[in-house]
Amino acid sequence: MTALTALYWLLTALAGGLVAGALRPPLRVEERVALAVVTGVLGSALCALGLATIAGMRGATVLAGPALLAVIGLLASVITGGGPLESWRDSLHEVPARWHSRELIVVGGVSVAAVIGFAVLFSHTLFAQDGNIVSNFATVWADWSMHATTASNFAVGNNLPPTNPIFSGTPLMYPFLPDFQSGMLLTLGSGIGASLAVPSALMCVAIVLLVMSVARRLTGSVTAGVVAVGICMLGGSLGAEGVYWDACKAGGATATQCAPSRFVSDPIGAVQTVVHTVGSVPGVIASQTRPYDALQPTDSHPAPLSNIQWNTPMLAWWLPQRPFLFGFAAVLAVFLLVLAVRGEPGRRWSAFVVAGLLAGVLPLVHVHSFIALLLVLPVFALIWRRREWLAFAAVALALATPRLVQLATSGDHGADALGNTFPWLEPGWLSQSISGAAQQHRTVNAESVLWGIGGGLRSLITPQWWGFWLVNCGIVMPVMVIVGLAAAGRALPERLHLRGVSQRVAGMVSSDLLRFCLPFLVIFALANVVVFQSWDWDNTKLFAYWYFGGALLIGGIVVHLWRSGWWRATLGTLALLSVIMTGTVVMLRYLPWTPSQQDIFPQPITWAGADDLALAAQVESRTPAGSVVLTDGRHTDPLLTIAGRRTVLGYTGWLWSYGIDYRTRQQDVAIMFEGCPGTVQSCDATTLMKAYHVSYVEINANDYVRLFPNGSLQWWASTFPEVARVGAVAVYDVRTQR
């Protein structure tokens, strides 16, 4: 860590602490810490973005961001009454009593475990090894390339106002504030791995504290929050049952002998097989040969688990999806602030103003999180009515509207020919319960809405839809539905027996928990019909909020069962294990002592080799910042991820998912790469390079002839000066000919 980086984190901690101190509602110390992390990181980035847009991206403007936020936090403390330390003193005053009640011991223990655990995990996201930058996680290797490209463009290329680094010359519609914050760290001298990993790890720790705090306020039990954290991080599908089949096979049994139906036809033999199978389970878990959170049926595993879409959250979201991570933390902070003031006497303007600021910045952080907040907050406003909601709405709309208008008018909503228009209707989502729904790709309009609603209702009566969600999320969806129906059943006439049953079921959790969790079913229902991005799987970023509501509800129920006798406690434990078993098994695969399976779990994966780093260093030192480079679209191209240059056309898989129609550029890029062999001066290639403001062209001799058979390596070498070369890869300056 450089001295400037350390200074930045000190200023950010001070700024976040002052903002958290300006909040006058009664908050516990861990709640203020979590709010300080979220507001400090996001608020400092937002302030620095404004300053850097005016004065440029450099060390002074980066450090001025948290300094400006600190001044704002100090002024807010004065305006709200009292000094900046008064609120912190109030939170610390209750620490002794909470320590004696052992509640703070649990909070402290989980917090320490979160800090250590996420420090270890994120230290293996991007790290140096043998002169390379490598990753232990395939999802990070894939996704962080775009985040590194965006962050490096801010830091090295001074990309302000932001343009799309992989589609040069167009505005950056992707939510970029988390990557801008990493660009701030790069500007101060941090390495690319630490710049991306450290803020992400901090947000994960804050999320753990926020989930526990929200659960504590709704259930009165911090243990329910710990259960909810486990579900949010590790909850997943029923794929762990594949361990049984693999262990059974490892013991020498056939698929027929392993089948559960054998307990009917040959119970003694079935028991003997199970006994032998149990002994093989540890070895199977240690050396997993296939991903159990994406399990597919095989000859030795005939179970119908062929459509698992719910991967382990830690690997699918928390580690690789940086905008989602930052957005989720901001949304939880809003929830905490709302819950902290419900029922409090007097006006609590500070909580709603800060919540409004966090909500308003979400379009720059994560759009799906903004949508989720829009869906549930109106319900909360009706439940917990306060005049301060008007202040929240005013602040949030004032901050969010410019970006929302930009997104709505950008035109980056896909093309019919590419099949990536959004939003679009897919009733039943990926369950395939409505035949052809995914292939029809109907856009949301007056003609299609009734079809989408009808299809969504039809999916509810199909065994395929229910089976899909049972396989993917286990008991989470049924529990929420049953508890929701029970909550509604309490309004039945007293003479009906069903009312008593409903009261007993709903009575397992507090009314506040029900009022908070059940509105998340709105997100679940909508995301089962409307897809909000080009790729329908991306709806998981909305389903994650429904899953958060389900995790809180199950946490409350499990704790209730643990307090209700041994057999209910056993039932609660089994219910919890059924939800987190697959995720736990999958994460055990990443322990350092597990044997390597390079074909299934390659560890580590090279993200940038020594040659890539050398080429990036040459380009960064020999070419102007902000240059446009013609590249072949490799997502880990070091000229983009490390040198911070922009390209005409980056990885088309990303562009497709963002709804960008790249077809014309794709054709133009091919023409430019073919060059002008056989001509004296210029041709269509050089004309296009001028039109796209291309300054440099990256040529990989190993792939060039295969990809562009009409081109000539000799033409490039003889026509333009070479500014960088490592091995077979050369970079040519196409601004002037030799």
XYZ file of C-alpha atoms in Angstrom:
738
model
C 0.000 0.000 0.000
C 1.373 3.366 -0.971
C 1.407 6.332 1.405
C -1.201 8.122 -0.717
C -3.438 5.062 -0.666
C -3.182 4.871 3.112
C -4.038 8.570 3.323
C -7.058 7.993 1.084
C -8.395 5.224 3.312
C -7.852 7.341 6.426
C -9.752 10.244 4.860
C -12.506 7.873 3.685
C -12.856 6.384 7.172
C -13.015 9.884 8.657
C -15.589 11.009 6.083
C -17.760 7.915 6.544
C -17.502 8.242 10.303
C -18.620 11.890 10.189
C -21.587 11.060 7.937
C -22.573 8.171 10.214
C -22.158 10.469 13.195
C -24.535 12.996 11.633
C -27.302 10.386 11.775
C -29.275 11.061 14.942
C -31.503 7.938 15.161
C -30.424 5.435 17.835
C -27.987 3.103 16.099
C -25.794 0.343 17.473
C -22.056 0.638 17.023
C -21.854 -2.046 14.330
C -24.652 -0.306 12.440
C -22.756 2.971 12.425
C -19.610 1.173 11.304
C -21.444 -0.449 8.389
C -23.078 2.840 7.406
C -19.706 4.583 7.652
C -18.177 2.053 5.232
C -20.970 2.325 2.661
C -21.410 6.097 2.794
C -17.663 6.690 3.016
C -16.754 4.624 -0.035
C -19.685 5.651 -2.251
C -19.845 9.250 -1.059
C -16.114 9.812 -1.519
C -16.275 8.351 -5.021
C -19.221 10.567 -5.951
C -17.485 13.701 -4.654
C -14.247 12.779 -6.422
C -16.159 12.110 -9.653
C -17.508 15.649 -9.641
C -14.114 17.164 -8.845
C -12.215 15.013 -11.362
C -14.689 15.862 -14.122
C -13.793 19.513 -13.582
C -10.094 19.336 -12.709
C -8.953 15.978 -14.136
C -8.168 12.588 -12.644
C -5.083 12.995 -10.484
C -3.967 12.422 -6.921
C -5.162 15.778 -5.618
C -8.720 15.379 -6.891
C -8.881 11.785 -5.679
C -7.897 12.790 -2.146
C -10.180 15.820 -2.310
C -13.170 13.479 -2.722
C -13.178 12.022 0.818
C -11.954 15.364 2.187
C -14.998 17.101 0.692
C -17.287 14.397 2.073
C -15.718 14.856 5.495
C -16.516 18.583 5.379
C -20.102 17.793 4.345
C -20.418 15.254 7.179
C -19.057 17.772 9.687
C -21.475 20.471 8.542
C -24.354 17.971 8.663
C -23.438 17.098 12.249
C -23.627 20.757 13.219
C -26.929 21.262 11.400
C -28.559 18.224 12.995
C -27.471 19.374 16.441
C -24.583 18.255 18.606
C -21.016 17.472 17.668
C -19.878 14.741 15.272
C -18.872 12.455 18.154
C -22.084 12.650 20.150
C -23.899 9.940 18.177
C -20.873 7.665 18.318
C -20.673 8.114 22.090
C -24.337 7.141 22.400
C -23.715 3.973 20.377
C -20.650 3.063 22.416
C -22.451 3.734 25.693
C -24.548 0.570 25.348
C -21.578 -1.671 24.548
C -20.992 -2.937 28.136
C -24.604 -4.048 28.572
C -24.625 -5.739 25.174
C -21.351 -7.455 25.986
C -22.755 -8.919 29.187
C -25.807 -10.156 27.284
C -23.411 -11.956 24.898
C -25.097 -10.373 21.877
C -22.045 -8.277 21.114
C -19.845 -11.365 21.449
C -21.766 -12.949 18.569
C -21.597 -9.756 16.513
C -17.889 -9.387 17.212
C -17.152 -13.014 16.428
C -19.020 -12.935 13.130
C -17.404 -9.615 12.238
C -13.903 -10.961 12.864
C -14.716 -14.094 10.861
C -16.051 -11.919 8.018
C -12.943 -9.726 7.967
C -10.597 -12.717 7.927
C -12.703 -14.769 5.521
C -13.213 -12.038 2.944
C -9.603 -10.918 3.245
C -8.501 -14.439 2.330
C -11.074 -14.823 -0.452
C -10.423 -11.483 -2.115
C -6.662 -11.865 -1.804
C -7.095 -14.737 -4.265
C -9.200 -12.819 -6.791
C -6.336 -11.191 -8.725
C -2.827 -11.681 -7.362
C 0.768 -11.893 -8.547
C 2.374 -15.287 -9.015
C 5.595 -16.103 -10.869
C 5.533 -12.813 -12.752
C 1.896 -13.215 -13.827
C -1.417 -11.925 -12.515
C -3.661 -14.899 -11.792
C -7.039 -15.660 -10.246
C -8.376 -18.600 -8.280
C -11.942 -17.989 -9.449
C -13.185 -18.418 -13.010
C -16.006 -15.915 -12.535
C -13.553 -13.258 -11.347
C -11.175 -14.042 -14.224
C -14.046 -13.420 -16.639
C -15.910 -10.484 -15.075
C -13.146 -8.422 -13.540
C -11.563 -7.820 -16.938
C -14.323 -5.326 -17.717
C -14.010 -3.725 -14.296
C -10.236 -3.489 -14.668
C -10.673 -1.943 -18.117
C -13.088 0.689 -16.815
C -10.998 1.465 -13.728
C -7.771 1.707 -15.714
C -9.437 4.004 -18.240
C -10.376 6.391 -15.457
C -6.944 6.276 -13.832
C -4.652 6.178 -16.858
C -6.834 7.566 -19.626
C -8.586 10.310 -17.623
C -11.845 9.021 -19.119
C -14.056 11.934 -18.055
C -16.828 12.522 -18.911
C -17.002 8.726 -19.126
C -17.025 7.097 -22.555
C -17.328 3.376 -23.179
C -13.778 1.936 -23.154
C -14.800 -1.086 -25.244
C -16.990 0.851 -27.689
C -15.016 4.045 -28.191
C -16.695 7.351 -28.850
C -19.978 6.476 -27.113
C -21.195 7.362 -23.596
C -20.602 4.835 -20.836
C -24.052 3.566 -19.869
C -22.733 0.753 -17.683
C -22.983 1.645 -13.948
C -19.423 2.782 -13.406
C -19.101 4.337 -9.930
C -17.614 1.200 -8.260
C -14.981 1.016 -10.990
C -14.357 4.758 -10.757
C -13.617 4.230 -7.072
C -11.067 1.553 -8.017
C -9.670 3.974 -10.583
C -9.117 6.399 -7.713
C -6.944 3.799 -5.975
C -5.022 3.114 -9.198
C -4.354 6.836 -9.513
C -2.817 6.806 -6.030
C -0.481 3.939 -6.923
C -2.329 0.779 -5.886
C -2.037 -2.304 -8.066
C -4.936 -3.458 -10.186
C -5.702 -6.454 -7.943
C -5.804 -4.474 -4.697
C -7.741 -1.611 -6.316
C -10.561 -3.984 -7.217
C -10.374 -6.399 -4.285
C -10.011 -4.174 -1.213
C -13.192 -2.090 -1.767
C -15.124 -5.255 -2.624
C -13.978 -6.987 0.558
C -14.960 -3.945 2.617
C -18.431 -3.952 1.078
C -18.836 -7.660 1.836
C -17.979 -7.073 5.495
C -20.440 -4.166 5.577
C -23.131 -6.390 4.049
C -22.615 -8.992 6.784
C -23.058 -6.301 9.453
C -26.083 -4.834 7.665
C -27.864 -8.179 7.239
C -27.341 -8.975 10.935
C -28.519 -5.497 11.925
C -31.660 -5.599 9.779
C -32.506 -9.054 11.141
C -31.861 -7.922 14.708
C -34.278 -5.014 14.331
C -36.985 -7.230 12.833
C -36.657 -10.324 15.017
C -34.865 -9.181 18.155
C -32.295 -11.918 17.499
C -28.822 -11.428 16.111
C -28.701 -15.217 15.600
C -31.424 -14.894 12.965
C -29.131 -12.428 11.213
C -26.240 -14.892 11.283
C -28.487 -17.543 9.702
C -29.611 -15.036 7.057
C -25.995 -14.148 6.270
C -25.189 -17.819 5.727
C -28.131 -18.217 3.358
C -27.321 -15.029 1.434
C -23.715 -16.108 0.947
C -24.018 -19.883 0.519
C -27.691 -20.644 -0.152
C -28.351 -22.528 -3.328
C -29.746 -25.464 -5.170
C -30.240 -29.110 -4.290
C -27.180 -30.031 -6.328
C -25.322 -31.311 -3.260
C -27.255 -34.551 -3.597
C -24.855 -35.250 -6.445
C -22.235 -35.898 -3.754
C -24.216 -38.984 -2.753
C -24.223 -40.360 -6.289
C -20.501 -39.716 -6.791
C -19.630 -41.194 -3.407
C -21.813 -44.216 -4.117
C -20.106 -44.728 -7.451
C -16.688 -44.287 -5.800
C -17.617 -47.157 -3.479
C -18.028 -49.463 -6.473
C -21.825 -49.477 -6.702
C -23.830 -49.050 -9.896
C -26.467 -46.399 -10.526
C -29.200 -48.995 -9.954
C -27.698 -50.013 -6.627
C -27.441 -46.356 -5.564
C -31.011 -45.460 -6.492
C -33.274 -44.610 -3.507
C -35.923 -46.943 -4.923
C -33.734 -49.827 -3.798
C -34.895 -49.208 -0.231
C -38.227 -50.692 -1.355
C -36.964 -53.616 -3.424
C -33.853 -54.505 -1.400
C -33.751 -52.577 1.914
C -30.868 -54.559 3.434
C -28.688 -54.117 0.358
C -29.618 -50.444 0.185
C -28.514 -49.878 3.780
C -25.218 -51.655 3.118
C -24.637 -49.454 0.059
C -25.354 -46.294 2.045
C -22.894 -47.352 4.759
C -20.140 -47.834 2.173
C -21.118 -44.558 0.514
C -20.746 -42.504 3.680
C -17.088 -43.445 3.894
C -16.446 -42.062 0.409
C -18.153 -38.701 0.980
C -15.137 -36.798 2.439
C -12.913 -37.807 -0.476
C -15.559 -36.835 -3.031
C -16.006 -33.419 -1.430
C -12.248 -32.863 -1.261
C -11.680 -33.731 -4.923
C -14.887 -32.628 -6.617
C -14.896 -33.607 -10.281
C -17.864 -31.471 -11.271
C -19.591 -28.302 -10.035
C -22.488 -29.352 -7.809
C -24.148 -25.939 -8.046
C -24.471 -26.493 -11.808
C -25.227 -30.199 -11.647
C -26.323 -32.061 -14.754
C -27.748 -35.601 -14.934
C -25.354 -38.373 -15.965
C -25.553 -42.127 -16.389
C -24.489 -42.582 -12.778
C -26.731 -39.738 -11.598
C -30.166 -40.071 -13.190
C -31.868 -37.477 -10.950
C -33.768 -34.798 -12.919
C -31.560 -31.812 -12.071
C -31.000 -30.619 -15.615
C -31.912 -26.950 -15.232
C -29.964 -25.513 -12.315
C -29.561 -21.768 -12.800
C -28.924 -20.742 -9.181
C -25.183 -20.952 -8.649
C -23.478 -20.461 -5.297
C -24.001 -16.765 -4.438
C -20.429 -16.318 -3.234
C -19.072 -17.337 -6.643
C -21.891 -15.975 -8.797
C -22.406 -12.543 -7.179
C -20.351 -11.565 -4.170
C -16.903 -12.201 -5.623
C -17.251 -11.236 -9.321
C -20.229 -8.846 -9.562
C -18.812 -5.567 -8.248
C -21.751 -3.258 -9.185
C -24.175 -5.708 -7.579
C -22.010 -5.867 -4.461
C -21.892 -2.078 -4.057
C -25.571 -1.722 -4.933
C -26.651 -4.396 -2.465
C -24.713 -2.702 0.324
C -26.349 0.650 -0.489
C -29.842 -0.873 -0.534
C -29.308 -2.614 2.808
C -28.095 0.686 4.254
C -31.357 2.297 3.096
C -33.365 -0.513 4.706
C -31.464 -0.134 7.980
C -32.049 3.608 8.113
C -35.769 3.162 7.456
C -36.049 0.502 10.154
C -34.043 2.574 12.614
C -36.582 5.414 12.605
C -39.862 3.484 12.429
C -41.841 4.284 15.525
C -39.314 6.892 16.679
C -40.892 10.121 17.963
C -40.227 13.447 16.279
C -38.771 14.081 12.841
C -35.762 12.082 11.707
C -34.747 14.023 8.614
C -31.080 13.031 8.623
C -31.815 9.312 8.204
C -34.131 9.875 5.249
C -31.834 12.400 3.563
C -28.874 10.005 3.718
C -31.112 7.134 2.587
C -32.295 9.303 -0.306
C -28.711 10.067 -1.296
C -27.840 6.364 -1.289
C -30.931 5.564 -3.364
C -30.249 8.421 -5.780
C -26.709 7.291 -6.534
C -27.816 3.725 -7.392
C -28.271 4.349 -11.166
C -24.511 5.023 -11.233
C -23.818 1.947 -9.090
C -26.240 -0.839 -10.048
C -29.504 -0.393 -11.934
C -31.042 -3.696 -10.813
C -30.635 -2.581 -7.186
C -32.418 0.666 -8.015
C -35.295 -1.308 -9.558
C -35.532 -3.555 -6.495
C -35.654 -0.522 -4.229
C -38.406 1.059 -6.335
C -40.490 -2.101 -6.009
C -40.395 -2.516 -2.235
C -39.942 0.969 -0.782
C -43.467 2.178 -1.666
C -44.823 -0.764 0.334
C -42.612 0.145 3.279
C -43.752 3.769 3.008
C -47.363 2.626 3.328
C -46.541 0.375 6.282
C -44.359 2.847 8.165
C -45.865 6.207 7.325
C -43.755 9.271 8.014
C -43.585 12.722 6.483
C -39.837 12.282 5.992
C -40.530 9.982 3.027
C -41.117 13.173 1.029
C -37.578 14.298 1.780
C -36.285 10.862 0.774
C -38.137 11.009 -2.556
C -37.017 14.571 -3.299
C -33.335 13.853 -2.628
C -33.339 10.502 -4.460
C -35.093 11.868 -7.549
C -32.901 14.966 -7.720
C -29.757 12.832 -7.728
C -31.008 9.931 -9.870
C -32.982 11.757 -12.574
C -30.064 12.964 -14.776
C -28.635 9.459 -15.040
C -32.062 7.867 -15.534
C -32.801 10.267 -18.390
C -29.437 9.458 -19.929
C -30.135 5.718 -19.688
C -33.664 6.060 -21.082
C -32.564 8.131 -24.085
C -29.278 6.387 -24.844
C -30.652 3.930 -27.395
C -28.569 1.113 -25.868
C -31.545 -1.199 -25.480
C -30.590 -3.801 -28.039
C -31.482 -4.725 -31.580
C -34.072 -7.201 -32.791
C -31.551 -8.772 -35.151
C -29.231 -9.551 -32.236
C -32.066 -10.672 -29.963
C -30.839 -8.475 -27.128
C -33.589 -5.891 -26.736
C -34.654 -5.159 -23.171
C -36.757 -5.058 -21.085
C -38.591 -8.062 -22.484
C -41.124 -10.661 -21.388
C -40.276 -14.251 -20.500
C -43.089 -15.673 -18.349
C -41.753 -18.474 -16.193
C -38.224 -17.087 -16.606
C -35.689 -19.883 -17.192
C -37.982 -22.625 -15.894
C -39.160 -23.257 -19.478
C -42.650 -23.792 -18.064
C -44.106 -21.668 -20.890
C -42.959 -23.205 -24.144
C -41.048 -20.842 -26.411
C -41.170 -17.862 -24.013
C -37.420 -17.287 -24.208
C -37.322 -17.600 -27.982
C -40.187 -15.161 -28.569
C -38.348 -12.329 -26.786
C -41.376 -10.045 -26.632
C -40.663 -6.441 -25.754
C -42.820 -4.760 -23.117
C -45.666 -2.939 -24.846
C -49.447 -2.700 -24.671
C -49.937 -5.747 -26.894
C -47.585 -8.057 -25.028
C -48.303 -7.189 -21.398
C -51.484 -9.281 -21.215
C -49.633 -12.177 -22.842
C -46.861 -11.879 -20.257
C -49.281 -11.723 -17.332
C -51.256 -14.652 -18.678
C -48.101 -16.666 -19.233
C -46.899 -15.884 -15.737
C -50.186 -17.072 -14.241
C -50.123 -20.227 -16.368
C -46.628 -21.038 -15.146
C -47.969 -21.113 -11.576
C -50.048 -24.186 -12.340
C -47.265 -26.116 -14.061
C -45.284 -28.729 -12.105
C -42.253 -27.698 -14.172
C -42.208 -24.164 -12.694
C -42.582 -25.384 -9.114
C -40.008 -28.102 -9.703
C -37.598 -25.568 -11.161
C -37.690 -23.369 -8.072
C -37.566 -26.326 -5.688
C -34.474 -27.677 -7.428
C -32.815 -24.258 -7.628
C -33.664 -22.726 -4.242
C -35.010 -25.557 -2.132
C -37.445 -24.516 0.591
C -37.024 -20.742 0.211
C -39.865 -20.141 -2.244
C -42.354 -22.591 -0.630
C -41.674 -21.149 2.832
C -42.317 -17.590 1.664
C -45.517 -18.624 -0.118
C -46.824 -20.660 2.838
C -46.035 -17.929 5.361
C -47.554 -15.326 3.056
C -50.766 -17.322 2.736
C -50.786 -17.853 6.497
C -50.422 -14.128 7.077
C -53.400 -13.516 4.806
C -55.329 -16.356 6.471
C -55.298 -14.540 9.792
C -58.038 -12.297 8.379
C -60.430 -15.258 7.970
C -63.513 -15.522 10.222
C -62.740 -16.839 13.700
C -65.036 -19.843 13.324
C -62.845 -21.326 10.586
C -60.202 -23.820 11.693
C -57.905 -22.523 8.932
C -57.593 -19.217 10.743
C -56.108 -20.913 13.771
C -53.628 -22.808 11.609
C -52.702 -19.579 9.845
C -52.119 -17.810 13.140
C -49.828 -20.571 14.360
C -47.780 -20.604 11.157
C -47.489 -16.834 10.839
C -46.950 -16.539 14.572
C -43.534 -18.202 14.312
C -42.097 -14.819 13.323
C -42.786 -11.230 14.303
C -45.298 -9.064 12.494
C -42.519 -6.632 11.612
C -40.560 -9.415 9.930
C -43.620 -10.433 7.916
C -44.307 -6.865 6.854
C -40.711 -6.454 5.774
C -40.105 -9.791 4.015
C -43.351 -10.502 2.163
C -43.131 -7.422 -0.134
C -40.058 -9.023 -1.687
C -42.448 -11.486 -3.327
C -43.330 -8.577 -5.624
C -39.771 -8.719 -6.962
C -40.032 -12.490 -7.328
C -43.297 -12.241 -9.266
C -42.106 -9.470 -11.585
C -38.733 -11.082 -12.313
C -40.573 -14.283 -13.271
C -42.232 -12.369 -16.100
C -40.056 -9.391 -17.090
C -36.362 -9.632 -17.981
C -34.553 -6.356 -17.346
C -31.427 -6.937 -19.427
C -30.434 -8.628 -22.671
C -29.383 -11.842 -20.945
C -32.242 -13.417 -19.026
C -29.897 -14.993 -16.459
C -29.042 -11.470 -15.278
C -32.446 -11.391 -13.585
C -30.714 -13.307 -10.796
C -29.492 -9.881 -9.626
C -33.138 -9.046 -8.913
C -33.987 -12.475 -7.545
C -31.118 -11.953 -5.092
C -33.234 -9.331 -3.310
C -36.189 -11.699 -3.103
C -33.736 -14.276 -1.763
C -32.571 -11.787 0.869
C -36.162 -11.440 2.063
C -36.477 -15.219 2.127
C -33.197 -15.552 4.035
C -34.462 -13.199 6.746
C -37.741 -15.072 6.992
C -36.077 -18.480 7.217
C -33.605 -17.057 9.739
C -36.488 -15.977 11.962
C -38.267 -19.331 11.594
C -35.121 -21.382 12.255
C -34.339 -19.440 15.431
C -37.949 -19.895 16.571
C -37.650 -23.660 16.005
C -34.324 -23.802 17.850
C -36.084 -22.351 20.881
C -39.061 -24.750 20.724
C -37.826 -28.156 21.828
C -35.372 -30.692 20.502
C -37.399 -32.129 17.621
C -38.320 -28.683 16.307
C -34.697 -27.620 16.712
C -33.661 -30.665 14.683
C -36.209 -29.755 12.011
C -34.893 -26.177 11.877
C -31.307 -27.394 11.557
C -32.194 -29.773 8.719
C -34.112 -26.997 6.972
C -31.106 -24.686 7.182
C -28.704 -27.390 6.005
C -30.910 -28.119 3.001
C -30.504 -24.498 1.901
C -26.757 -23.997 2.430
C -25.451 -27.525 1.817
C -24.622 -27.129 -1.876
C -22.928 -23.767 -1.435
C -20.912 -25.064 1.493
C -19.749 -28.094 -0.467
C -18.775 -25.962 -3.461
C -16.816 -23.460 -1.356
C -14.965 -26.290 0.400
C -13.505 -27.049 -3.022
C -11.481 -23.830 -2.813
C -9.664 -24.693 0.398
C -5.885 -24.648 -0.165
C -5.354 -28.300 0.744
C -7.876 -29.733 -1.740
C -6.316 -31.551 -4.707
C -6.228 -29.755 -8.057
C -8.622 -30.711 -10.852
C -7.407 -28.555 -13.725
C -10.125 -29.678 -16.128
C -12.990 -28.716 -13.791
C -11.546 -26.202 -11.300
C -8.389 -24.701 -12.829
C -6.400 -22.984 -10.100
C -5.006 -20.519 -10.626
C -6.086 -19.099 -13.986
C -3.704 -16.721 -15.715
C -5.401 -13.343 -16.132
C -2.359 -11.429 -17.414
C 0.914 -13.168 -18.228
C 4.383 -11.693 -17.982
C 4.300 -10.863 -21.698
C 0.957 -9.112 -21.264
C 2.349 -7.002 -18.434
C 5.450 -6.106 -20.437
C 3.386 -5.085 -23.473
C 1.047 -2.984 -21.334
C 4.027 -1.219 -19.737
C 5.478 -0.367 -23.153
C 2.183 0.953 -24.467
C 1.488 2.979 -21.335
C 4.904 4.666 -21.490
C 5.057 5.231 -25.267
C 1.506 6.246 -26.212
C -0.706 9.138 -25.099
C -3.300 8.458 -22.416
C -6.791 8.117 -23.827
C -5.590 6.697 -27.153
C -7.934 4.498 -29.158
C -6.400 1.125 -30.041
C -7.783 -1.348 -32.551
C -7.805 -4.738 -30.788
C -9.182 -8.180 -31.577
C -11.802 -8.184 -28.779
C -10.004 -10.374 -26.237
C -11.646 -9.629 -22.902
C -8.366 -9.794 -20.971
C -6.431 -7.631 -23.431
C -3.732 -5.909 -21.317
C -3.848 -2.729 -23.395
C -7.337 -2.236 -21.968
C -7.219 -3.852 -18.530
C -3.814 -2.510 -17.456
C -2.637 0.187 -19.877
C -6.052 1.878 -19.737
C -6.483 2.445 -23.468
C -9.823 2.357 -25.302
C -10.780 0.161 -28.208
C -13.136 0.417 -31.149
C -14.750 -2.933 -30.369
C -14.114 -4.939 -27.237
C -15.515 -8.282 -26.161
C -18.828 -8.625 -28.008
C -20.341 -10.858 -25.317
C -20.319 -7.896 -22.946
C -21.599 -5.482 -25.578
C -24.460 -7.860 -26.398
C -25.456 -8.115 -22.740
C -25.424 -4.314 -22.440
C -27.863 -4.032 -25.347
C -25.378 -2.455 -27.771
C -25.761 -3.140 -31.496
C -22.167 -3.746 -32.548
C -22.752 -5.294 -36.012
C -21.576 -2.355 -38.095
C -18.425 -1.942 -36.043
C -17.710 -5.641 -36.225
C -17.673 -5.427 -40.016
C -15.588 -2.259 -39.956
C -13.058 -3.791 -37.573
C -12.529 -6.718 -39.947
C -11.943 -4.286 -42.826
C -9.473 -2.258 -40.767
C -7.512 -5.328 -39.675
C -7.179 -6.506 -43.287
C -5.360 -3.263 -44.045
C -4.447 -2.108 -47.563
C -2.081 -4.716 -49.035
C -1.463 -4.101 -52.737
C -2.287 -0.383 -52.588
C 0.083 2.547 -52.557
C -1.497 5.035 -50.154
C -4.852 4.239 -48.602
C -8.053 2.216 -48.841
C -11.219 1.601 -46.873
C -9.140 0.395 -43.919
C -7.239 3.643 -43.426
C -10.370 5.696 -44.054
C -12.200 3.784 -41.321
C -9.289 4.113 -38.920
C -9.477 7.873 -39.284
C -13.255 7.824 -38.852
C -12.950 5.861 -35.611
C -9.992 7.988 -34.424
C -7.763 4.926 -34.192
C -4.213 5.820 -33.173
C -2.734 2.352 -32.689
C -3.362 -1.180 -33.915
C -2.506 -4.325 -31.964
C -1.492 -7.270 -34.172
C -1.012 -10.796 -32.864
C 0.940 -12.649 -35.535
C -0.121 -16.029 -34.141
C -3.791 -15.338 -34.879
C -3.712 -12.732 -37.627
C -3.517 -14.916 -40.738
C -6.242 -17.250 -39.432
C -8.617 -14.425 -38.528
C -7.885 -12.156 -41.503
C -6.795 -14.277 -44.474
C -6.959 -11.283 -46.824
C -4.584 -9.251 -44.680
C -0.808 -8.999 -44.711
C 1.502 -8.866 -41.714
C 4.196 -7.451 -43.976
C 1.974 -4.527 -44.943
C 1.564 -3.462 -41.321
C 5.285 -3.808 -40.570
C 6.369 -1.890 -43.681
C 3.726 0.851 -43.514
C 3.549 1.954 -39.877
C 6.158 2.452 -37.144
C 6.210 -0.135 -34.384
C 5.827 1.374 -30.895
C 5.672 -1.791 -28.808
C 6.382 -5.479 -29.226
C 6.512 -8.531 -27.003
C 6.865 -11.871 -28.736
C 4.350 -12.246 -31.554
C 2.291 -9.218 -30.511
C 3.141 -5.825 -31.995
C 1.507 -2.411 -31.663
C 1.722 -0.053 -34.633
C 1.272 3.719 -34.733
C -1.225 4.319 -37.548
C -1.381 8.095 -37.192
C 1.469 8.482 -39.658
C 2.942 6.184 -42.290
C 6.626 5.329 -42.556
